[in-house]
JSON list of C-alpha atoms in Angstrom, two decimals:
[
{"chain": "A", "resi": 1, "resn": "MET", "atom": "CA", "xyz": [8.06, 19.74, -14.02]},
{"chain": "A", "resi": 2, "resn": "SER", "atom": "CA", "xyz": [10.39, 17.90, -11.67]},
{"chain": "A", "resi": 3, "resn": "ASN", "atom": "CA", "xyz": [13.40, 18.19, -9.40]},
{"chain": "A", "resi": 4, "resn": "PHE", "atom": "CA", "xyz": [13.78, 21.70, -7.92]},
{"chain": "A", "resi": 5, "resn": "ASP", "atom": "CA", "xyz": [11.33, 23.47, -10.24]},
{"chain": "A", "resi": 6, "resn": "SER", "atom": "CA", "xyz": [8.60, 23.33, -7.60]},
{"chain": "A", "resi": 7, "resn": "LEU", "atom": "CA", "xyz": [10.84, 25.16, -5.10]},
{"chain": "A", "resi": 8, "resn": "SER", "atom": "CA", "xyz": [11.22, 28.87, -5.57]},
{"chain": "A", "resi": 9, "resn": "CYS", "atom": "CA", "xyz": [13.09, 29.27, -2.27]},
{"chain": "A", "resi": 10, "resn": "HIS", "atom": "CA", "xyz": [16.71, 29.96, -3.17]},
{"chain": "A", "resi": 11, "resn": "SER", "atom": "CA", "xyz": [17.80, 30.04, 0.48]},
{"chain": "A", "resi": 12, "resn": "ILE", "atom": "CA", "xyz": [17.44, 26.25, 0.78]},
{"chain": "A", "resi": 13, "resn": "SER", "atom": "CA", "xyz": [20.70, 24.32, 0.53]},
{"chain": "A", "resi": 14, "resn": "PHE", "atom": "CA", "xyz": [21.24, 21.81, -2.28]},
{"chain": "A", "resi": 15, "resn": "GLU", "atom": "CA", "xyz": [21.47, 18.95, 0.23]},
{"chain": "A", "resi": 16, "resn": "MET", "atom": "CA", "xyz": [18.18, 19.98, 1.84]},
{"chain": "A", "resi": 17, "resn": "GLN", "atom": "CA", "xyz": [16.51, 20.24, -1.55]},
{"chain": "A", "resi": 18, "resn": "GLN", "atom": "CA", "xyz": [17.59, 16.66, -2.32]},
{"chain": "A", "resi": 19, "resn": "ASN", "atom": "CA", "xyz": [15.96, 15.52, 0.92]},
{"chain": "A", "resi": 20, "resn": "PHE", "atom": "CA", "xyz": [12.71, 17.20, -0.07]},
{"chain": "A", "resi": 21, "resn": "LEU", "atom": "CA", "xyz": [12.29, 15.21, -3.30]},
{"chain": "A", "resi": 22, "resn": "CYS", "atom": "CA", "xyz": [10.57, 11.85, -3.75]},
{"chain": "A", "resi": 23, "resn": "SER", "atom": "CA", "xyz": [12.85, 9.08, -5.04]},
{"chain": "A", "resi": 24, "resn": "PHE", "atom": "CA", "xyz": [10.06, 7.91, -7.36]},
{"chain": "A", "resi": 25, "resn": "CYS", "atom": "CA", "xyz": [8.30, 10.95, -8.87]},
{"chain": "A", "resi": 26, "resn": "HIS", "atom": "CA", "xyz": [11.14, 13.43, -8.17]},
{"chain": "A", "resi": 27, "resn": "HIS", "atom": "CA", "xyz": [8.60, 16.04, -7.08]},
{"chain": "A", "resi": 28, "resn": "LEU", "atom": "CA", "xyz": [8.27, 17.61, -3.65]},
{"chain": "A", "resi": 29, "resn": "LEU", "atom": "CA", "xyz": [7.46, 14.93, -1.06]},
{"chain": "A", "resi": 30, "resn": "VAL", "atom": "CA", "xyz": [3.82, 14.60, -0.04]},
{"chain": "A", "resi": 31, "resn": "ASP", "atom": "CA", "xyz": [3.21, 12.72, 3.24]},
{"chain": "A", "resi": 32, "resn": "PRO", "atom": "CA", "xyz": [6.89, 11.62, 3.25]},
{"chain": "A", "resi": 33, "resn": "LYS", "atom": "CA", "xyz": [7.85, 8.07, 4.14]},
{"chain": "A", "resi": 34, "resn": "VAL", "atom": "CA", "xyz": [11.42, 6.89, 4.69]},
{"chain": "A", "resi": 35, "resn": "ILE", "atom": "CA", "xyz": [12.62, 3.30, 4.31]},
{"chain": "A", "resi": 36, "resn": "THR", "atom": "CA", "xyz": [15.47, 1.45, 5.99]},
{"chain": "A", "resi": 37, "resn": "CYS", "atom": "CA", "xyz": [18.12, 2.58, 3.47]},
{"chain": "A", "resi": 38, "resn": "GLY", "atom": "CA", "xyz": [17.24, 6.24, 4.08]},
{"chain": "A", "resi": 39, "resn": "HIS", "atom": "CA", "xyz": [15.56, 6.96, 0.75]},
{"chain": "A", "resi": 40, "resn": "ARG", "atom": "CA", "xyz": [12.30, 8.88, 0.87]},
{"chain": "A", "resi": 41, "resn": "TYR", "atom": "CA", "xyz": [9.05, 8.51, -1.05]},
{"chain": "A", "resi": 42, "resn": "CYS", "atom": "CA", "xyz": [5.64, 10.15, -1.17]},
{"chain": "A", "resi": 43, "resn": "SER", "atom": "CA", "xyz": [3.14, 7.92, 0.60]},
{"chain": "A", "resi": 44, "resn": "LEU", "atom": "CA", "xyz": [1.16, 7.35, -2.61]},
{"chain": "A", "resi": 45, "resn": "CYS", "atom": "CA", "xyz": [4.31, 6.73, -4.69]},
{"chain": "A", "resi": 46, "resn": "LEU", "atom": "CA", "xyz": [5.41, 4.06, -2.23]},
{"chain": "A", "resi": 47, "resn": "LYS", "atom": "CA", "xyz": [2.03, 2.34, -2.59]},
{"chain": "A", "resi": 48, "resn": "LYS", "atom": "CA", "xyz": [2.50, 2.30, -6.36]},
{"chain": "A", "resi": 49, "resn": "ILE", "atom": "CA", "xyz": [5.92, 0.68, -6.00]},
{"chain": "A", "resi": 50, "resn": "ILE", "atom": "CA", "xyz": [4.89, -1.96, -3.49]},
{"chain": "A", "resi": 51, "resn": "LYS", "atom": "CA", "xyz": [1.42, -2.55, -4.96]},
{"chain": "A", "resi": 52, "resn": "ASN", "atom": "CA", "xyz": [0.36, -5.95, -3.63]},
{"chain": "A", "resi": 53, "resn": "ASP", "atom": "CA", "xyz": [3.84, -7.38, -3.15]},
{"chain": "A", "resi": 54, "resn": "GLU", "atom": "CA", "xyz": [4.93, -7.95, 0.42]},
{"chain": "A", "resi": 55, "resn": "SER", "atom": "CA", "xyz": [8.41, -6.77, -0.53]},
{"chain": "A", "resi": 56, "resn": "THR", "atom": "CA", "xyz": [10.14, -5.05, -3.43]},
{"chain": "A", "resi": 57, "resn": "ILE", "atom": "CA", "xyz": [13.50, -3.40, -4.13]},
{"chain": "A", "resi": 58, "resn": "CYS", "atom": "CA", "xyz": [14.17, 0.32, -3.61]},
{"chain": "A", "resi": 59, "resn": "ILE", "atom": "CA", "xyz": [14.17, 1.90, -7.07]},
{"chain": "A", "resi": 60, "resn": "VAL", "atom": "CA", "xyz": [17.13, 4.23, -6.42]},
{"chain": "A", "resi": 61, "resn": "ASP", "atom": "CA", "xyz": [20.14, 3.29, -8.59]},
{"chain": "A", "resi": 62, "resn": "ASN", "atom": "CA", "xyz": [22.62, 0.94, -6.92]},
{"chain": "A", "resi": 63, "resn": "CYS", "atom": "CA", "xyz": [20.35, 0.46, -3.90]},
{"chain": "A", "resi": 64, "resn": "SER", "atom": "CA", "xyz": [19.47, -3.16, -3.23]},
{"chain": "A", "resi": 65, "resn": "GLN", "atom": "CA", "xyz": [17.40, -2.51, -0.12]},
{"chain": "A", "resi": 66, "resn": "ILE", "atom": "CA", "xyz": [14.29, -4.68, 0.08]},
{"chain": "A", "resi": 67, "resn": "ILE", "atom": "CA", "xyz": [11.26, -2.58, 1.06]},
{"chain": "A", "resi": 68, "resn": "MET", "atom": "CA", "xyz": [9.32, -4.40, 3.75]},
{"chain": "A", "resi": 69, "resn": "ASN", "atom": "CA", "xyz": [6.08, -3.13, 5.27]},
{"chain": "A", "resi": 70, "resn": "ASP", "atom": "CA", "xyz": [7.63, -3.14, 8.74]},
{"chain": "A", "resi": 71, "resn": "GLY", "atom": "CA", "xyz": [10.58, -1.09, 7.43]},
{"chain": "A", "resi": 72, "resn": "ILE", "atom": "CA", "xyz": [8.54, 1.93, 6.31]},
{"chain": "A", "resi": 73, "resn": "TYR", "atom": "CA", "xyz": [8.37, 4.95, 8.61]},
{"chain": "A", "resi": 74, "resn": "LYS", "atom": "CA", "xyz": [6.66, 8.34, 8.50]},
{"chain": "A", "resi": 75, "resn": "ASP", "atom": "CA", "xyz": [9.41, 10.97, 8.21]},
{"chain": "A", "resi": 76, "resn": "PHE", "atom": "CA", "xyz": [8.31, 13.55, 10.78]},
{"chain": "A", "resi": 77, "resn": "GLY", "atom": "CA", "xyz": [11.62, 15.44, 10.60]},
{"chain": "A", "resi": 78, "resn": "ILE", "atom": "CA", "xyz": [11.45, 16.11, 6.86]},
{"chain": "A", "resi": 79, "resn": "GLU", "atom": "CA", "xyz": [7.72, 16.84, 7.06]},
{"chain": "A", "resi": 80, "resn": "ASN", "atom": "CA", "xyz": [8.39, 19.52, 9.69]},
{"chain": "A", "resi": 81, "resn": "ASP", "atom": "CA", "xyz": [11.04, 21.05, 7.39]},
{"chain": "A", "resi": 82, "resn": "LEU", "atom": "CA", "xyz": [8.61, 20.95, 4.47]},
{"chain": "A", "resi": 83, "resn": "LYS", "atom": "CA", "xyz": [5.99, 22.79, 6.51]},
{"chain": "A", "resi": 84, "resn": "ARG", "atom": "CA", "xyz": [8.37, 25.75, 6.69]},
{"chain": "A", "resi": 85, "resn": "LEU", "atom": "CA", "xyz": [8.28, 26.18, 2.91]},
{"chain": "A", "resi": 86, "resn": "THR", "atom": "CA", "xyz": [6.12, 29.16, 1.98]},
{"chain": "A", "resi": 87, "resn": "ASP", "atom": "CA", "xyz": [6.77, 29.72, -1.72]},
{"chain": "A", "resi": 88, "resn": "ILE", "atom": "CA", "xyz": [6.04, 26.50, -3.61]},
{"chain": "A", "resi": 89, "resn": "ILE", "atom": "CA", "xyz": [5.09, 26.38, -7.29]},
{"chain": "A", "resi": 90, "resn": "CYS", "atom": "CA", "xyz": [2.65, 23.68, -8.45]},
{"chain": "A", "resi": 91, "resn": "ASN", "atom": "CA", "xyz": [4.16, 20.65, -10.20]},
{"chain": "A", "resi": 92, "resn": "ASN", "atom": "CA", "xyz": [1.73, 21.25, -13.03]},
{"chain": "A", "resi": 93, "resn": "LYS", "atom": "CA", "xyz": [2.96, 24.72, -13.98]},
{"chain": "A", "resi": 94, "resn": "SER", "atom": "CA", "xyz": [4.12, 23.34, -17.34]},
{"chain": "A", "resi": 95, "resn": "ASN", "atom": "CA", "xyz": [0.49, 22.25, -17.96]},
{"chain": "A", "resi": 96, "resn": "GLY", "atom": "CA", "xyz": [-0.81, 25.75, -17.27]},
{"chain": "A", "resi": 97, "resn": "CYS", "atom": "CA", "xyz": [-1.35, 25.84, -13.48]},
{"chain": "A", "resi": 98, "resn": "SER", "atom": "CA", "xyz": [-0.40, 29.18, -11.88]},
{"chain": "A", "resi": 99, "resn": "TRP", "atom": "CA", "xyz": [-0.92, 28.14, -8.23]},
{"chain": "A", "resi": 100, "resn": "GLN", "atom": "CA", "xyz": [1.72, 29.13, -5.67]},
{"chain": "A", "resi": 101, "resn": "GLY", "atom": "CA", "xyz": [1.66, 28.87, -1.87]},
{"chain": "A", "resi": 102, "resn": "ASN", "atom": "CA", "xyz": [2.91, 27.14, 1.29]},
{"chain": "A", "resi": 103, "resn": "TYR", "atom": "CA", "xyz": [3.44, 23.41, 1.82]},
{"chain": "A", "resi": 104, "resn": "MET", "atom": "CA", "xyz": [0.21, 22.62, 3.67]},
{"chain": "A", "resi": 105, "resn": "SER", "atom": "CA", "xyz": [-1.84, 24.41, 1.00]},
{"chain": "A", "resi": 106, "resn": "TYR", "atom": "CA", "xyz": [0.24, 22.66, -1.65]},
{"chain": "A", "resi": 107, "resn": "LYS", "atom": "CA", "xyz": [-0.82, 19.22, -0.37]},
{"chain": "A", "resi": 108, "resn": "GLU", "atom": "CA", "xyz": [-4.48, 20.26, -0.51]},
{"chain": "A", "resi": 109, "resn": "HIS", "atom": "CA", "xyz": [-4.07, 21.86, -3.93]},
{"chain": "A", "resi": 110, "resn": "LEU", "atom": "CA", "xyz": [-2.63, 18.69, -5.48]},
{"chain": "A", "resi": 111, "resn": "GLN", "atom": "CA", "xyz": [-5.81, 16.83, -4.54]},
{"chain": "A", "resi": 112, "resn": "ILE", "atom": "CA", "xyz": [-7.92, 19.06, -6.78]},
{"chain": "A", "resi": 113, "resn": "CYS", "atom": "CA", "xyz": [-5.52, 20.55, -9.34]},
{"chain": "A", "resi": 114, "resn": "THR", "atom": "CA", "xyz": [-7.23, 20.16, -12.72]},
{"chain": "A", "resi": 115, "resn": "PHE", "atom": "CA", "xyz": [-3.94, 20.56, -14.58]},
{"chain": "A", "resi": 116, "resn": "GLN", "atom": "CA", "xyz": [-2.66, 17.20, -13.36]},
{"chain": "A", "resi": 117, "resn": "ARG", "atom": "CA", "xyz": [-2.31, 14.31, -15.76]},
{"chain": "A", "resi": 118, "resn": "ILE", "atom": "CA", "xyz": [-2.20, 11.10, -13.71]},
{"chain": "A", "resi": 119, "resn": "GLN", "atom": "CA", "xyz": [-2.21, 7.83, -15.60]},
{"chain": "A", "resi": 120, "resn": "CYS", "atom": "CA", "xyz": [-3.27, 4.55, -14.03]},
{"chain": "A", "resi": 121, "resn": "GLU", "atom": "CA", "xyz": [-0.36, 2.15, -14.41]},
{"chain": "A", "resi": 122, "resn": "TYR", "atom": "CA", "xyz": [-2.75, -0.78, -14.81]},
{"chain": "A", "resi": 123, "resn": "CYS", "atom": "CA", "xyz": [-5.28, 0.38, -17.40]},
{"chain": "A", "resi": 124, "resn": "SER", "atom": "CA", "xyz": [-3.63, 3.59, -18.74]},
{"chain": "A", "resi": 125, "resn": "ILE", "atom": "CA", "xyz": [-6.73, 5.75, -18.11]},
{"chain": "A", "resi": 126, "resn": "THR", "atom": "CA", "xyz": [-5.67, 9.36, -17.44]},
{"chain": "A", "resi": 127, "resn": "PHE", "atom": "CA", "xyz": [-7.18, 11.47, -14.64]},
{"chain": "A", "resi": 128, "resn": "THR", "atom": "CA", "xyz": [-7.12, 15.23, -14.12]},
{"chain": "A", "resi": 129, "resn": "ASN", "atom": "CA", "xyz": [-6.82, 15.25, -10.32]},
{"chain": "A", "resi": 130, "resn": "GLN", "atom": "CA", "xyz": [-5.57, 13.14, -7.44]},
{"chain": "A", "resi": 131, "resn": "VAL", "atom": "CA", "xyz": [-8.98, 12.44, -5.90]},
{"chain": "A", "resi": 132, "resn": "LEU", "atom": "CA", "xyz": [-10.38, 10.90, -9.08]},
{"chain": "A", "resi": 133, "resn": "TYR", "atom": "CA", "xyz": [-7.22, 8.85, -9.53]},
{"chain": "A", "resi": 134, "resn": "GLU", "atom": "CA", "xyz": [-7.29, 7.46, -5.98]},
{"chain": "A", "resi": 135, "resn": "GLN", "atom": "CA", "xyz": [-10.99, 6.56, -6.29]},
{"chain": "A", "resi": 136, "resn": "HIS", "atom": "CA", "xyz": [-10.26, 4.68, -9.50]},
{"chain": "A", "resi": 137, "resn": "TYR", "atom": "CA", "xyz": [-7.11, 3.05, -8.11]},
{"chain": "A", "resi": 138, "resn": "ARG", "atom": "CA", "xyz": [-9.15, 1.27, -5.43]},
{"chain": "A", "resi": 139, "resn": "ILE", "atom": "CA", "xyz": [-11.52, -0.34, -7.96]},
{"chain": "A", "resi": 140, "resn": "CYS", "atom": "CA", "xyz": [-9.49, -0.58, -11.19]},
{"chain": "A", "resi": 141, "resn": "PRO", "atom": "CA", "xyz": [-10.45, -3.93, -12.82]},
{"chain": "A", "resi": 142, "resn": "LYS", "atom": "CA", "xyz": [-6.92, -4.33, -14.22]},
{"chain": "A", "resi": 143, "resn": "ALA", "atom": "CA", "xyz": [-5.19, -3.80, -10.88]},
{"chain": "A", "resi": 144, "resn": "LEU", "atom": "CA", "xyz": [-3.39, -6.72, -9.29]},
{"chain": "A", "resi": 145, "resn": "VAL", "atom": "CA", "xyz": [-4.96, -7.93, -6.06]},
{"chain": "A", "resi": 146, "resn": "SER", "atom": "CA", "xyz": [-4.22, -10.75, -3.65]},
{"chain": "A", "resi": 147, "resn": "CYS", "atom": "CA", "xyz": [-6.44, -13.78, -3.22]},
{"chain": "A", "resi": 148, "resn": "PRO", "atom": "CA", "xyz": [-8.84, -13.38, -0.24]},
{"chain": "A", "resi": 149, "resn": "LEU", "atom": "CA", "xyz": [-7.22, -16.51, 1.21]},
{"chain": "A", "resi": 150, "resn": "LYS", "atom": "CA", "xyz": [-3.74, -15.01, 1.19]},
{"chain": "A", "resi": 151, "resn": "LYS", "atom": "CA", "xyz": [-3.54, -15.02, 4.99]},
{"chain": "A", "resi": 152, "resn": "PHE", "atom": "CA", "xyz": [-4.33, -18.74, 4.90]},
{"chain": "A", "resi": 153, "resn": "GLY", "atom": "CA", "xyz": [-1.68, -19.65, 2.34]},
{"chain": "A", "resi": 154, "resn": "CYS", "atom": "CA", "xyz": [-2.82, -18.80, -1.21]},
{"chain": "A", "resi": 155, "resn": "ASP", "atom": "CA", "xyz": [-0.17, -16.43, -2.62]},
{"chain": "A", "resi": 156, "resn": "THR", "atom": "CA", "xyz": [-1.85, -15.88, -5.99]},
{"chain": "A", "resi": 157, "resn": "GLN", "atom": "CA", "xyz": [-1.94, -12.31, -7.32]},
{"chain": "A", "resi": 158, "resn": "ILE", "atom": "CA", "xyz": [-4.39, -11.66, -10.09]},
{"chain": "A", "resi": 159, "resn": "ARG", "atom": "CA", "xyz": [-6.20, -8.84, -11.86]},
{"chain": "A", "resi": 160, "resn": "ARG", "atom": "CA", "xyz": [-9.26, -7.69, -9.94]},
{"chain": "A", "resi": 161, "resn": "GLU", "atom": "CA", "xyz": [-11.54, -8.52, -12.88]},
{"chain": "A", "resi": 162, "resn": "ASP", "atom": "CA", "xyz": [-10.28, -12.13, -12.86]},
{"chain": "A", "resi": 163, "resn": "LEU", "atom": "CA", "xyz": [-10.49, -12.66, -9.10]},
{"chain": "A", "resi": 164, "resn": "GLU", "atom": "CA", "xyz": [-13.91, -14.32, -9.15]},
{"chain": "A", "resi": 165, "resn": "ASP", "atom": "CA", "xyz": [-12.74, -16.81, -11.79]},
{"chain": "A", "resi": 166, "resn": "HIS", "atom": "CA", "xyz": [-9.68, -17.60, -9.67]},
{"chain": "A", "resi": 167, "resn": "ILE", "atom": "CA", "xyz": [-11.82, -18.25, -6.60]},
{"chain": "A", "resi": 168, "resn": "LEU", "atom": "CA", "xyz": [-14.13, -20.57, -8.54]},
{"chain": "A", "resi": 169, "resn": "SER", "atom": "CA", "xyz": [-11.39, -22.44, -10.38]},
{"chain": "A", "resi": 170, "resn": "SER", "atom": "CA", "xyz": [-9.30, -22.87, -7.23]},
{"chain": "A", "resi": 171, "resn": "SER", "atom": "CA", "xyz": [-12.10, -23.87, -4.88]},
{"chain": "A", "resi": 172, "resn": "VAL", "atom": "CA", "xyz": [-10.76, -27.39, -4.35]},
{"chain": "A", "resi": 173, "resn": "GLU", "atom": "CA", "xyz": [-7.27, -26.10, -3.52]},
{"chain": "A", "resi": 174, "resn": "HIS", "atom": "CA", "xyz": [-8.73, -23.44, -1.23]},
{"chain": "A", "resi": 175, "resn": "LEU", "atom": "CA", "xyz": [-10.88, -25.96, 0.60]},
{"chain": "A", "resi": 176, "resn": "GLN", "atom": "CA", "xyz": [-7.84, -28.18, 1.10]},
{"chain": "A", "resi": 177, "resn": "ILE", "atom": "CA", "xyz": [-5.88, -25.25, 2.54]},
{"chain": "A", "resi": 178, "resn": "LEU", "atom": "CA", "xyz": [-8.69, -24.44, 4.96]},
{"chain": "A", "resi": 179, "resn": "ALA", "atom": "CA", "xyz": [-9.22, -28.08, 5.88]},
{"chain": "A", "resi": 180, "resn": "ASP", "atom": "CA", "xyz": [-5.52, -28.53, 6.66]},
{"chain": "A", "resi": 181, "resn": "ILE", "atom": "CA", "xyz": [-5.48, -25.44, 8.86]},
{"chain": "A", "resi": 182, "resn": "CYS", "atom": "CA", "xyz": [-8.68, -26.49, 10.66]},
{"chain": "A", "resi": 183, "resn": "SER", "atom": "CA", "xyz": [-7.15, -29.89, 11.29]},
{"chain": "A", "resi": 184, "resn": "SER", "atom": "CA", "xyz": [-4.05, -28.22, 12.69]},
{"chain": "A", "resi": 185, "resn": "PHE", "atom": "CA", "xyz": [-6.17, -26.08, 15.02]},
{"chain": "A", "resi": 186, "resn": "GLN", "atom": "CA", "xyz": [-8.06, -29.13, 16.22]},
{"chain": "A", "resi": 187, "resn": "ASN", "atom": "CA", "xyz": [-4.82, -30.94, 17.03]},
{"chain": "A", "resi": 188, "resn": "GLN", "atom": "CA", "xyz": [-3.55, -27.89, 18.91]},
{"chain": "A", "resi": 189, "resn": "SER", "atom": "CA", "xyz": [-6.84, -27.65, 20.78]},
{"chain": "A", "resi": 190, "resn": "ILE", "atom": "CA", "xyz": [-6.60, -31.29, 21.89]},
{"chain": "A", "resi": 191, "resn": "THR", "atom": "CA", "xyz": [-3.04, -30.73, 23.10]},
{"chain": "A", "resi": 192, "resn": "THR", "atom": "CA", "xyz": [-4.05, -27.56, 24.94]},
{"chain": "A", "resi": 193, "resn": "ASN", "atom": "CA", "xyz": [-6.99, -29.27, 26.67]},
{"chain": "A", "resi": 194, "resn": "LEU", "atom": "CA", "xyz": [-4.64, -31.92, 28.03]},
{"chain": "A", "resi": 195, "resn": "GLN", "atom": "CA", "xyz": [-2.51, -29.23, 29.69]},
{"chain": "A", "resi": 196, "resn": "PRO", "atom": "CA", "xyz": [-3.40, -27.47, 32.98]},
{"chain": "A", "resi": 197, "resn": "LEU", "atom": "CA", "xyz": [-5.28, -24.23, 32.30]},
{"chain": "A", "resi": 198, "resn": "SER", "atom": "CA", "xyz": [-3.45, -21.10, 33.38]},
{"chain": "A", "resi": 199, "resn": "ILE", "atom": "CA", "xyz": [-4.13, -17.40, 33.06]},
{"chain": "A", "resi": 200, "resn": "HIS", "atom": "CA", "xyz": [-1.43, -17.21, 30.39]},
{"chain": "A", "resi": 201, "resn": "THR", "atom": "CA", "xyz": [-3.22, -19.65, 28.06]},
{"chain": "A", "resi": 202, "resn": "ILE", "atom": "CA", "xyz": [-6.56, -17.84, 28.02]},
{"chain": "A", "resi": 203, "resn": "PRO", "atom": "CA", "xyz": [-5.62, -15.08, 25.52]},
{"chain": "A", "resi": 204, "resn": "THR", "atom": "CA", "xyz": [-4.14, -17.70, 23.19]},
{"chain": "A", "resi": 205, "resn": "SER", "atom": "CA", "xyz": [-7.34, -19.76, 23.35]},
{"chain": "A", "resi": 206, "resn": "ILE", "atom": "CA", "xyz": [-9.44, -16.70, 22.53]},
{"chain": "A", "resi": 207, "resn": "SER", "atom": "CA", "xyz": [-7.18, -15.87, 19.60]},
{"chain": "A", "resi": 208, "resn": "GLU", "atom": "CA", "xyz": [-7.38, -19.44, 18.29]},
{"chain": "A", "resi": 209, "resn": "ASN", "atom": "CA", "xyz": [-11.18, -19.41, 18.55]},
{"chain": "A", "resi": 210, "resn": "LEU", "atom": "CA", "xyz": [-11.30, -16.21, 16.50]},
{"chain": "A", "resi": 211, "resn": "ASP", "atom": "CA", "xyz": [-9.01, -17.75, 13.86]},
{"chain": "A", "resi": 212, "resn": "VAL", "atom": "CA", "xyz": [-11.16, -20.87, 13.70]},
{"chain": "A", "resi": 213, "resn": "LYS", "atom": "CA", "xyz": [-14.26, -18.71, 13.29]},
{"chain": "A", "resi": 214, "resn": "SER", "atom": "CA", "xyz": [-12.59, -16.90, 10.40]},
{"chain": "A", "resi": 215, "resn": "LEU", "atom": "CA", "xyz": [-11.63, -20.21, 8.82]},
{"chain": "A", "resi": 216, "resn": "GLN", "atom": "CA", "xyz": [-15.16, -21.53, 9.19]},
{"chain": "A", "resi": 217, "resn": "ASN", "atom": "CA", "xyz": [-16.56, -18.46, 7.44]},
{"chain": "A", "resi": 218, "resn": "GLU", "atom": "CA", "xyz": [-14.14, -18.87, 4.54]},
{"chain": "A", "resi": 219, "resn": "LEU", "atom": "CA", "xyz": [-14.96, -22.57, 4.33]},
{"chain": "A", "resi": 220, "resn": "ILE", "atom": "CA", "xyz": [-18.68, -21.77, 4.08]},
{"chain": "A", "resi": 221, "resn": "LYS", "atom": "CA", "xyz": [-18.05, -19.19, 1.33]},
{"chain": "A", "resi": 222, "resn": "GLN", "atom": "CA", "xyz": [-15.95, -21.61, -0.70]},
{"chain": "A", "resi": 223, "resn": "THR", "atom": "CA", "xyz": [-18.54, -24.38, -0.32]},
{"chain": "A", "resi": 224, "resn": "GLN", "atom": "CA", "xyz": [-21.37, -22.09, -1.43]},
{"chain": "A", "resi": 225, "resn": "MET", "atom": "CA", "xyz": [-19.42, -21.10, -4.55]},
{"chain": "A", "resi": 226, "resn": "ILE", "atom": "CA", "xyz": [-18.93, -24.73, -5.53]},
{"chain": "A", "resi": 227, "resn": "GLU", "atom": "CA", "xyz": [-22.63, -25.49, -5.02]},
{"chain": "A", "resi": 228, "resn": "GLN", "atom": "CA", "xyz": [-23.60, -22.58, -7.27]}
]
């Protein structure tokens, strides 16, 4: 079931109905998010689209908008309109579900509806409710994940089950990345120490010390892996 089949309210205008539908699943929006171009997605659908990429293209035809994390907003206006809906039919009616109710109950119902058929896009396992799917999604061995050193410069994306092999096989490169950044911090620290200390430099120094601590921890982890 898709499009307007989940709405049994005939008093809603066609334009409003369009605003209520997710651009990805074409069902009624759940926890609606709006992006810069104005297209709306369910929160979970947007996560599926973006996955581990920092940016991707809006999937609506002829829309070339790049979806950036800082360009995603919770759509409070549409959510307030959705909360006024009182006669919603479950998306899974075609699978045998007879549930019907208001929007807030609808969101809760979808979490436990046993008539759902949700397939993991990574491993193709099918789940019968949203809760089971979300639990699996966070640990799926086939899912693409970022390298733990992404924030330090390693942009590799790899299946979760292969992540340990990547860390071991790339230890030398990772150590070089960390060493270069540590060296950069040391040079900055020397330059900072040569300058008069002011109240404005204290927060920066604290932040740098925290970053160095994080780098040191990563360096220790990488070294231990090599020694093993």
